[in-house]
Coordinates of C-alpha atoms in Angstrom, one line a residue:
Q216 CA -0.1 0.0 -0.1
Q217 CA 2.7 2.4 0.9
C218 CA 4.2 1.7 -2.6
I219 CA 1.2 2.6 -4.5
A220 CA 0.6 5.6 -2.3
R221 CA 4.0 6.8 -3.4
L222 CA 3.6 6.4 -7.0
L223 CA -0.1 7.0 -7.6
P224 CA -1.4 10.3 -7.5
Q225 CA -4.1 10.9 -4.6
P226 CA -7.7 9.5 -5.6
R227 CA -10.2 12.0 -6.6
V228 CA -12.5 10.6 -3.9
A229 CA -11.3 10.1 -0.4
R230 CA -11.9 6.7 0.6
P231 CA -11.8 5.3 4.3
S232 CA -8.4 3.3 4.9
V233 CA -8.9 -1.1 5.5
F234 CA -6.7 0.0 7.9
R235 CA -9.1 2.0 9.9
F236 CA -10.3 -0.9 12.0
G237 CA -6.8 -1.5 13.5
D238 CA -7.9 1.5 15.8
P239 CA -9.6 0.3 19.0
A240 CA -11.4 3.8 19.2
V241 CA -12.7 3.5 15.6
L242 CA -13.6 0.2 15.8
G243 CA -15.2 0.1 19.3
A244 CA -17.2 3.1 18.0
L245 CA -18.5 1.6 15.1
L246 CA -19.7 -1.4 17.3
A247 CA -21.5 0.7 19.9
S248 CA -23.3 2.5 16.9
A249 CA -24.1 -1.2 15.6
G250 CA -25.7 -2.0 19.2
F251 CA -22.7 -3.7 20.5
S252 CA -21.5 -3.2 24.2
G253 CA -18.6 -4.5 26.4
P254 CA -16.1 -4.8 23.6
T255 CA -12.6 -6.2 24.1
F256 CA -9.9 -5.9 21.9
A257 CA -6.7 -8.6 21.6
P258 CA -4.2 -7.8 19.0
H259 CA -2.7 -11.0 16.7
A260 CA 0.5 -11.0 14.9
F261 CA 0.9 -13.4 12.4
G262 CA 3.0 -13.8 8.7
C263 CA 2.2 -14.6 5.0
D264 CA 4.5 -16.2 3.1
F265 CA 4.6 -15.5 -0.8
A266 CA 6.8 -18.0 -2.7
D267 CA 7.6 -14.7 -5.5
A268 CA 7.1 -11.2 -5.8
G269 CA 4.2 -12.3 -8.5
A270 CA 2.7 -14.5 -5.4
Y271 CA 2.5 -11.3 -3.4
W272 CA 1.2 -8.7 -6.4
D273 CA -1.6 -11.5 -6.8
A274 CA -2.8 -11.6 -3.7
F275 CA -2.7 -7.9 -3.0
L276 CA -5.0 -7.7 -6.2
A277 CA -7.2 -10.5 -4.9
L278 CA -7.9 -8.5 -1.3
A279 CA -7.6 -4.8 -2.6
G280 CA -11.3 -4.4 -3.4
G281 CA -11.8 -1.2 -5.1
A282 CA -8.2 -0.5 -5.7
T283 CA -7.8 -3.7 -7.8
E284 CA -10.3 -2.0 -10.4
A285 CA -8.6 1.5 -10.4
L286 CA -5.2 -0.2 -11.2
S287 CA -6.6 -2.2 -14.2
R288 CA -7.6 1.0 -15.4
L289 CA -3.9 2.3 -15.9
P290 CA -1.8 2.0 -19.2
P291 CA -0.1 -1.7 -19.0
E292 CA 3.2 0.1 -18.8
R293 CA 2.3 2.0 -15.5
Q294 CA 0.8 -1.2 -14.3
A295 CA 4.2 -2.8 -15.2
A296 CA 6.2 -0.5 -13.4
L297 CA 4.0 -0.4 -10.3
R298 CA 4.3 -4.2 -10.2
A299 CA 8.1 -3.6 -10.9
A300 CA 8.3 -1.2 -7.7
V301 CA 6.2 -3.3 -5.1
A302 CA 9.0 -6.4 -6.5
D303 CA 11.7 -3.9 -5.3
D304 CA 9.6 -2.9 -1.9
L305 CA 9.8 -6.5 -1.1
A306 CA 13.6 -7.0 -1.2
D307 CA 13.7 -6.1 2.4
L308 CA 11.0 -9.0 3.4
Q309 CA 13.3 -11.8 1.6
H310 CA 12.8 -14.9 3.9
G311 CA 14.5 -18.1 2.2
T312 CA 13.5 -18.4 -1.4
G313 CA 10.5 -16.3 -1.0
Y314 CA 9.0 -13.6 1.1
R315 CA 7.7 -13.3 4.5
V316 CA 5.2 -10.5 5.2
D317 CA 4.6 -9.6 9.1
A318 CA 1.0 -8.3 9.6
A319 CA -1.3 -7.6 12.8
T320 CA -4.9 -7.7 13.0
L321 CA -7.2 -6.3 16.0
I322 CA -9.5 -8.9 17.1
A323 CA -12.7 -7.9 19.0
T324 CA -15.5 -9.3 20.8
A325 CA -18.6 -7.8 22.1
R326 CA -22.2 -8.5 23.0
R327 CA -25.3 -7.4 21.2
T328 CA -27.6 -5.0 23.5

């Protein structure tokens, strides 16, 4: 995501980040507005392994939602440049013959009131 933000212009219409729910205050407020109370939050760290940069790129596109559609409208040479830049950014994450991307998620539990 950082690579894309660095290489592409900002979207014309601001959209909420997919990472906004990593903030307990944001997630807690949404749960409360949906009728849940007493939320608890537990961070969970994990790693994602990819055989190569192409596998990472494919996984990114599969999970990127609306960004995938926007990227598909770029000229082919711009798409190739972006894919190459992402591969360069992965260099620091080399793990064996592939790549390991460390990640974290926030697990929330709450009661419906």
